[in-house]
PDB file of C-alpha atoms in Angstrom:
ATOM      1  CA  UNK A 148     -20.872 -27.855 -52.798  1.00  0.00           C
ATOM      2  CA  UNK A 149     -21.080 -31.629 -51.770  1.00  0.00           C
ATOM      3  CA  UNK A 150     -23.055 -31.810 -47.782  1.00  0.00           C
ATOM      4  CA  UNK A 151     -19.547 -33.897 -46.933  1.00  0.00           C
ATOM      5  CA  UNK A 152     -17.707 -30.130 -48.007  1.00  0.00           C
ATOM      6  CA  UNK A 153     -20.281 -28.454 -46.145  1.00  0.00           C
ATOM      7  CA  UNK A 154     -20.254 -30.354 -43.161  1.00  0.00           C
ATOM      8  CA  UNK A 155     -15.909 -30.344 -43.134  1.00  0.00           C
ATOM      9  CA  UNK A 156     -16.295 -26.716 -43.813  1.00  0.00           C
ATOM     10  CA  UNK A 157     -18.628 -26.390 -40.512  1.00  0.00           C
ATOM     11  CA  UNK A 158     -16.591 -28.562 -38.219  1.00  0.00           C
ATOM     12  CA  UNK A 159     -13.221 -26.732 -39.193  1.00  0.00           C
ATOM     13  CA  UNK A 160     -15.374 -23.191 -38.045  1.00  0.00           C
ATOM     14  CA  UNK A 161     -16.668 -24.683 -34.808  1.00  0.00           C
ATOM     15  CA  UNK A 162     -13.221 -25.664 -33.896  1.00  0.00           C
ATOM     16  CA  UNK A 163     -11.507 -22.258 -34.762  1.00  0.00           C
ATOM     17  CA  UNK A 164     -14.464 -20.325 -32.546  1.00  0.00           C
ATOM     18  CA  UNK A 165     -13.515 -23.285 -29.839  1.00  0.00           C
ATOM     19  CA  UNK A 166      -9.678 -22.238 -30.398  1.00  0.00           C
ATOM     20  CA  UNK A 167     -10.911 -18.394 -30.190  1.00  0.00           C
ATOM     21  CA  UNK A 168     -13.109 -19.124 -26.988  1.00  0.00           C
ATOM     22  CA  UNK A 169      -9.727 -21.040 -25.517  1.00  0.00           C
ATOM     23  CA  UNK A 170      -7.545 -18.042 -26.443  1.00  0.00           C
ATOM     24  CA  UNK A 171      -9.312 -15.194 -25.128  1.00  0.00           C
ATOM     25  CA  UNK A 172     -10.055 -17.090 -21.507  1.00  0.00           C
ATOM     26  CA  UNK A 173      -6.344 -17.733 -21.739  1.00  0.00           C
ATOM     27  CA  UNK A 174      -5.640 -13.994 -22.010  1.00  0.00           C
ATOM     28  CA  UNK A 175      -8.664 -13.016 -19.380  1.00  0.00           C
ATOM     29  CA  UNK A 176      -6.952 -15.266 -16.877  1.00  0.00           C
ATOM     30  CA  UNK A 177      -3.184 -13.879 -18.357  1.00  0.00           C
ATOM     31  CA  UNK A 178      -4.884 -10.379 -17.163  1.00  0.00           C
ATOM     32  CA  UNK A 179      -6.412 -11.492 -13.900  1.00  0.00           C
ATOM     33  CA  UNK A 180      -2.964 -13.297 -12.723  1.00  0.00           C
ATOM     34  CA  UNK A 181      -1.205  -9.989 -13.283  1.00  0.00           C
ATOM     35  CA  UNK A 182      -3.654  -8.268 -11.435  1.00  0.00           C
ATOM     36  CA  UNK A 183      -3.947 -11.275  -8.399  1.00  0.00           C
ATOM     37  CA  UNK A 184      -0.261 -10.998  -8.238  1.00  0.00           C
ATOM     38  CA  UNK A 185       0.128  -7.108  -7.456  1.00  0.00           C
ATOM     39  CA  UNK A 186      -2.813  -7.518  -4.851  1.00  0.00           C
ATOM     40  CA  UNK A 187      -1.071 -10.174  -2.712  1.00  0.00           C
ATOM     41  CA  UNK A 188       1.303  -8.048  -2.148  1.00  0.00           C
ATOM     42  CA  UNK A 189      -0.585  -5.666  -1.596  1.00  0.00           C
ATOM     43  CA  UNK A 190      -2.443  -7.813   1.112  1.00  0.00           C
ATOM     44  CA  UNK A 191       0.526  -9.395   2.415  1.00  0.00           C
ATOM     45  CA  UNK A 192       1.837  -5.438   3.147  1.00  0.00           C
ATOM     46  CA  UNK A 193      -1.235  -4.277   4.940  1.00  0.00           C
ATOM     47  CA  UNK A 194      -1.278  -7.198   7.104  1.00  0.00           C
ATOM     48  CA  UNK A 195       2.563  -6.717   8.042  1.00  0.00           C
ATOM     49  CA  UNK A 196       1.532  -3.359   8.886  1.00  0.00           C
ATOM     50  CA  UNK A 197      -1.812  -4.879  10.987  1.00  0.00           C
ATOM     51  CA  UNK A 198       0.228  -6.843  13.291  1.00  0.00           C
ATOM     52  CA  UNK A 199       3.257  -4.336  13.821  1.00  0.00           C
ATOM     53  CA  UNK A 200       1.328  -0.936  14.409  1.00  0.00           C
ATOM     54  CA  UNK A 201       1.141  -1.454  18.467  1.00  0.00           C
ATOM     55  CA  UNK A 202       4.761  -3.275  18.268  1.00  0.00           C
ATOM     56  CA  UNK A 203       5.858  -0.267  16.291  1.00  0.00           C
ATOM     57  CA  UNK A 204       4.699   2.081  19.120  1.00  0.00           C
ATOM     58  CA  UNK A 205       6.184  -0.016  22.145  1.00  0.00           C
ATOM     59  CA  UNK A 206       9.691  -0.152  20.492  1.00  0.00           C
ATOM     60  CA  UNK A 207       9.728   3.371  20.156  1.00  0.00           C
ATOM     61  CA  UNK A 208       8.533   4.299  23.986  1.00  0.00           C
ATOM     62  CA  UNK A 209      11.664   1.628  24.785  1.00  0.00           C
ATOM     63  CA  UNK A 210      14.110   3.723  22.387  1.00  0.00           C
ATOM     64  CA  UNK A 211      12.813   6.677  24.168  1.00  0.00           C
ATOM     65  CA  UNK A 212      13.524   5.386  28.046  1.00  0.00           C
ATOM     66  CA  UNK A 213      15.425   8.720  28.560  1.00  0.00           C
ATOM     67  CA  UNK A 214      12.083  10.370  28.009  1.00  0.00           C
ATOM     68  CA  UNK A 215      10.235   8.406  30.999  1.00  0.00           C
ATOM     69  CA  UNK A 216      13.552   8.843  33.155  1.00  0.00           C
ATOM     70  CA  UNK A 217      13.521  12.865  32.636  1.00  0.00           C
ATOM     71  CA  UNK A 218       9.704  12.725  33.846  1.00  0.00           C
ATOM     72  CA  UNK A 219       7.661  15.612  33.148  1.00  0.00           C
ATOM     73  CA  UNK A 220       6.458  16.894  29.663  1.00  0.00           C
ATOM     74  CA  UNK A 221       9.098  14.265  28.378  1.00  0.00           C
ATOM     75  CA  UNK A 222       6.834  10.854  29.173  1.00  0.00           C
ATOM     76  CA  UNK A 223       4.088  12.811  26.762  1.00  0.00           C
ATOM     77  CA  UNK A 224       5.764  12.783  23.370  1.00  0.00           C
ATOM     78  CA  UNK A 225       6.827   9.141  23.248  1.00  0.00           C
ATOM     79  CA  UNK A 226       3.054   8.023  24.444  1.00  0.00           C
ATOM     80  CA  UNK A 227       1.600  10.357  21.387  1.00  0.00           C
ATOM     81  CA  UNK A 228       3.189   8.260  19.559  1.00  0.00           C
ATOM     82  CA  UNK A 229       1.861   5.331  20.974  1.00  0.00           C
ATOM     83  CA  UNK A 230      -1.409   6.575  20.984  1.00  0.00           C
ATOM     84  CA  UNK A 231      -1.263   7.262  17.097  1.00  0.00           C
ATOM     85  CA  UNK A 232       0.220   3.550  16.752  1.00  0.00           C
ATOM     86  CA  UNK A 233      -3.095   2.382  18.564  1.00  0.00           C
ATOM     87  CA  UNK A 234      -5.667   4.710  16.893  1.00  0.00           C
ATOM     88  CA  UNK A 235      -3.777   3.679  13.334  1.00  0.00           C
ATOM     89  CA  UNK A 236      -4.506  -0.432  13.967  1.00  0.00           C
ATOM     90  CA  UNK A 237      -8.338  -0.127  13.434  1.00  0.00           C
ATOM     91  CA  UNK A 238      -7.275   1.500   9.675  1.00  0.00           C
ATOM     92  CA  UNK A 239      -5.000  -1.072   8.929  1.00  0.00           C
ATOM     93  CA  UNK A 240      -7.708  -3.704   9.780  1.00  0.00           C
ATOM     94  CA  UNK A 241      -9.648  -1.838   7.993  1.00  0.00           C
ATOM     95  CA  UNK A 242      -7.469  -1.422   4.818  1.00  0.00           C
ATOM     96  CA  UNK A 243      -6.218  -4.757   5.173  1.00  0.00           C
ATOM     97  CA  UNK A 244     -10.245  -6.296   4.986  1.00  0.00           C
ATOM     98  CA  UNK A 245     -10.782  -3.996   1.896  1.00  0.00           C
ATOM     99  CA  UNK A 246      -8.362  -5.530  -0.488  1.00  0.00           C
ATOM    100  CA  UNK A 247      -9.187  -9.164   1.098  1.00  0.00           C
ATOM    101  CA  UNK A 248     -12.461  -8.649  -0.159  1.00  0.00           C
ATOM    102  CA  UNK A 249     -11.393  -7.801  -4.053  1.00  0.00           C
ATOM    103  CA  UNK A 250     -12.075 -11.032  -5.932  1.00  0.00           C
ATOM    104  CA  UNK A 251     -10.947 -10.632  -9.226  1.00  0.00           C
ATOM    105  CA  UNK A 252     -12.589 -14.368 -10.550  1.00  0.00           C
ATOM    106  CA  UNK A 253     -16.089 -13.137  -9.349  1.00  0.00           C
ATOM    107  CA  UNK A 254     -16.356  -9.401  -9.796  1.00  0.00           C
ATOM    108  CA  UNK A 255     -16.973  -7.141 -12.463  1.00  0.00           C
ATOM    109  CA  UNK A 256     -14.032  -5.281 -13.362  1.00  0.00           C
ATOM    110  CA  UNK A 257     -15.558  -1.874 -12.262  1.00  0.00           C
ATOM    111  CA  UNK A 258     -16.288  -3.194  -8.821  1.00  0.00           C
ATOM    112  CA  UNK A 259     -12.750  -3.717  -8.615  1.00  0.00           C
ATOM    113  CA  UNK A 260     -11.686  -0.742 -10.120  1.00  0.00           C
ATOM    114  CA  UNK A 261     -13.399   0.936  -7.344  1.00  0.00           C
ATOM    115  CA  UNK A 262     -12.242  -0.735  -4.722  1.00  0.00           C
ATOM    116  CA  UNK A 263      -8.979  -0.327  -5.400  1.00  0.00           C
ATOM    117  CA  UNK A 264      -9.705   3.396  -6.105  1.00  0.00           C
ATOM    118  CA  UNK A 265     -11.475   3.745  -2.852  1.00  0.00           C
ATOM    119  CA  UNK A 266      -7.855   2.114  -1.415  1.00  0.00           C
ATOM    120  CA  UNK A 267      -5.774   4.292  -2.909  1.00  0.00           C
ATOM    121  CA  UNK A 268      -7.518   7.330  -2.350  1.00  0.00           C
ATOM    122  CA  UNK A 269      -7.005   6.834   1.918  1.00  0.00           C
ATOM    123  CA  UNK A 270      -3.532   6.001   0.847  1.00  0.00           C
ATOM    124  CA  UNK A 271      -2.744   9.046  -0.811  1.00  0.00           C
ATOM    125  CA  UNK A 272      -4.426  10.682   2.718  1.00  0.00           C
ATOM    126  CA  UNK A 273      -2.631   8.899   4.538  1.00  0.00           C
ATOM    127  CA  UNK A 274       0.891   9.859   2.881  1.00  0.00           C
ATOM    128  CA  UNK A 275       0.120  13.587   2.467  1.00  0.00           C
ATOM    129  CA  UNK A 276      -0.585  13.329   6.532  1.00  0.00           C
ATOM    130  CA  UNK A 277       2.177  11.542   7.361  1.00  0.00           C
ATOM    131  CA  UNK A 278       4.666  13.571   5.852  1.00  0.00           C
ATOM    132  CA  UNK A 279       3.397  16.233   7.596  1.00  0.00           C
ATOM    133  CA  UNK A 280       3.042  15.036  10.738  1.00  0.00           C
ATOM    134  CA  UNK A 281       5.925  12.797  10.506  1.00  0.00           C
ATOM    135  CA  UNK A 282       8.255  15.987  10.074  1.00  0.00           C
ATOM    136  CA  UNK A 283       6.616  17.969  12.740  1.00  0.00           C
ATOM    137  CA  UNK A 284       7.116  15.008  15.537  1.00  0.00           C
ATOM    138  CA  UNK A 285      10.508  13.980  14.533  1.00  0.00           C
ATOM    139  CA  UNK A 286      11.465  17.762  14.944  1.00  0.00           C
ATOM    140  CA  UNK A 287      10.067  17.974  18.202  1.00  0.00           C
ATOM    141  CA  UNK A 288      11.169  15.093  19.023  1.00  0.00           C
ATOM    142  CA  UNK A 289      15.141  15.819  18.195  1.00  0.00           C
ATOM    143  CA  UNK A 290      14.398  19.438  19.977  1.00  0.00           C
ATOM    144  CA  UNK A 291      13.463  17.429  22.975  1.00  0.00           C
ATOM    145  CA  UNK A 292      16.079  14.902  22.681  1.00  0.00           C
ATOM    146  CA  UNK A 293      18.768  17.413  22.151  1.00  0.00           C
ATOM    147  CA  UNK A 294      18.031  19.560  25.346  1.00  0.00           C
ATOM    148  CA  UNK A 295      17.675  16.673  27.279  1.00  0.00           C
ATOM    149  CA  UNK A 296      20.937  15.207  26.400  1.00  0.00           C
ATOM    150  CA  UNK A 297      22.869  18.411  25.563  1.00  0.00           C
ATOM    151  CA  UNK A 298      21.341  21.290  27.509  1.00  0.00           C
ATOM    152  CA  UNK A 299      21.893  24.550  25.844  1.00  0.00           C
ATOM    153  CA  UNK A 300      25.030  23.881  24.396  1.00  0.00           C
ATOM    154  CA  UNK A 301      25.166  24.405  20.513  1.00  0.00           C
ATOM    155  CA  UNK A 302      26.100  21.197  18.826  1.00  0.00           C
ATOM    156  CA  UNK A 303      26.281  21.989  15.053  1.00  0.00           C
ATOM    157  CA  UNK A 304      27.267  18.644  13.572  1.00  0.00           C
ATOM    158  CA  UNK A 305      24.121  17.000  15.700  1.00  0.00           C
ATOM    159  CA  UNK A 306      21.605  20.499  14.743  1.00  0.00           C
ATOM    160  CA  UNK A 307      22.423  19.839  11.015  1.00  0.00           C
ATOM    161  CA  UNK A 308      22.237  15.953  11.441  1.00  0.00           C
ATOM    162  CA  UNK A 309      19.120  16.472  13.149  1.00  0.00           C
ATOM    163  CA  UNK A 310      17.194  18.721  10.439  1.00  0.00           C
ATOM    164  CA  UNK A 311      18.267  16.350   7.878  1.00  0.00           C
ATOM    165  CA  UNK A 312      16.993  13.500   8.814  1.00  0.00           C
ATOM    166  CA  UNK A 313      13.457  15.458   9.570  1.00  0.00           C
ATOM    167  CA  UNK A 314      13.812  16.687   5.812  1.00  0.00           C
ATOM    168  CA  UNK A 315      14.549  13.188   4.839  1.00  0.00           C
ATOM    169  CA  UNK A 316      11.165  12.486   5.962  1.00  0.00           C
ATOM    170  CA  UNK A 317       9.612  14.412   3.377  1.00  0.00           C
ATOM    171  CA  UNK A 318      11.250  12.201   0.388  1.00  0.00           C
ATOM    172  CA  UNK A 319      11.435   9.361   2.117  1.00  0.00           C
ATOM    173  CA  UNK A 320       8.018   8.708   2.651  1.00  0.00           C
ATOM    174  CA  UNK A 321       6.638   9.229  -1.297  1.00  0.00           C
ATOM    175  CA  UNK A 322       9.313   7.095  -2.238  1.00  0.00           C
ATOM    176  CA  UNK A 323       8.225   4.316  -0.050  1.00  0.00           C
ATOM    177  CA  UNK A 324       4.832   4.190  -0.783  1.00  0.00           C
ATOM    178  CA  UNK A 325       5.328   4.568  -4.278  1.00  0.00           C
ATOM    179  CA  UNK A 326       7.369   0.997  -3.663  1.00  0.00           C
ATOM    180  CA  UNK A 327       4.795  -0.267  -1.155  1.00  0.00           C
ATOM    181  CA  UNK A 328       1.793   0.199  -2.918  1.00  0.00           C
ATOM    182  CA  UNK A 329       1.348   2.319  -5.941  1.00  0.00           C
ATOM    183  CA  UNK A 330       3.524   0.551  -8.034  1.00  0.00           C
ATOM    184  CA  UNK A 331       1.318  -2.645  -7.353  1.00  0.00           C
ATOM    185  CA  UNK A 332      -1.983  -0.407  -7.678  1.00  0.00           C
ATOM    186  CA  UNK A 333      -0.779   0.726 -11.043  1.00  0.00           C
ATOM    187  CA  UNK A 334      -0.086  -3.160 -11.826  1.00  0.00           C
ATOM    188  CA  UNK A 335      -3.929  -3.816 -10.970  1.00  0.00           C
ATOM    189  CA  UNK A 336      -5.223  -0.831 -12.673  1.00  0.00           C
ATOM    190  CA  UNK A 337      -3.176  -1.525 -15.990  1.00  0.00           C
ATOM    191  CA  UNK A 338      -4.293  -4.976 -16.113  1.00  0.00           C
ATOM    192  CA  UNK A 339      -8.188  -4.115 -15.157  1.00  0.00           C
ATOM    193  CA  UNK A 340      -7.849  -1.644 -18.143  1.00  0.00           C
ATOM    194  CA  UNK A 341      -6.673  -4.068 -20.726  1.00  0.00           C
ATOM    195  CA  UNK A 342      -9.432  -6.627 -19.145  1.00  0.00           C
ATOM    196  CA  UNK A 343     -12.122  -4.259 -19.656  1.00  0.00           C
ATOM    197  CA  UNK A 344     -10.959  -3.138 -23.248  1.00  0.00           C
ATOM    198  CA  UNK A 345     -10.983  -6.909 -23.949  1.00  0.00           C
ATOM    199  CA  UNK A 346     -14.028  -7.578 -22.901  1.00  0.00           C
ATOM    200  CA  UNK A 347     -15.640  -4.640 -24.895  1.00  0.00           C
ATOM    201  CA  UNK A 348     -14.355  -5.900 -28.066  1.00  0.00           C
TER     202      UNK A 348
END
């Protein structure tokens, strides 16, 4: 083979390995976008959630004036509430700083991964807690409500409404985080799966 053959030959293998090189950064980024994408919204969700918490709690004490005007045990309930609005904000500072900190251009893809583990985990807490919770203070909270506004009196259409929409609680709640937030973690953990199965090969 002529050194002019040998030297074409050469050049036309640097620049396929140069085209290679090009392609698979193009598909690392591809990977990283998808991932980038599903955590801002991820972010942009926990820091709705870090400015309304105390908001959140103050709305409901106002939607519960009849509460403060009955006096008594009645003031209590609406200011648990307030209290768990206030003792949730440090979380959601906290949750919020967590997935700020995931840097997908600068960490390995198993730091990530267990970051966003660690995040989901307290989610999945959080939702198994709040269901539970959730339906035991809204039915107090409709007991209350009803014997303040209707005494004894049975009032089936209202008892029935009322159990409802404390059972709707209990599907309500997966289905919004599952919308919220584990939709997007599954879009983060999908693409840090195909990233790291890239990078193996």
């Amino acid at each position: 083979m002529e050194p002019e053959e040998v030297k074409k030959m050469w050049q036309e293998v640097d620049l396929l390995k140069e085209k290679q090189q090009i392609s698979d950064h193009k598909i690392k980024e591809m990977l990283k976008n998808q991932g980038k994408t599903a955590l801002a919204k991820l972010i942009r969700t926990a820091n709705f959630y870090r400015f309304v918490m105390i908001p959140l709690g103050l709305l409901f004490c106002l939607l519960s004036y009849q509460f403060f005007e009955a006096g008594g045990y009645y003031i209590i309930y609406p200011l648990i509430f307030m209290l768990i609005c206030i003792l949730m904000e440090p979380l959601e500072i906290y949750l919020y700083r967590l997935l700020k900190g995931i840097d997908f251009a600068h960490m390995p893809v198993k730091e990530v991964s267990e970051k966003i583990l660690k995040y989901q985990n307290i989610l999945r807490k959080c939702e198994m807690y709040g269901i539970v919770m959730g339906i035991i203070y809204l039915s107090i909270w409709y007991y209350l409500y009803y014997k303040l506004t209707i005494g004894s009196e049975i009032v089936w259409g209202l008892i029935i409404f009322m159990i409802a929409m404390s059972a709707a609680v209990g599907f309500l709640v997966p289905v919004a985080y599952k919308k919220l937030y584990y939709n997007h973690i599954n879009q983060i953990r999908e693409s840090l799966k195909e990233l790291k199965e890239f990078e193996a090969c």
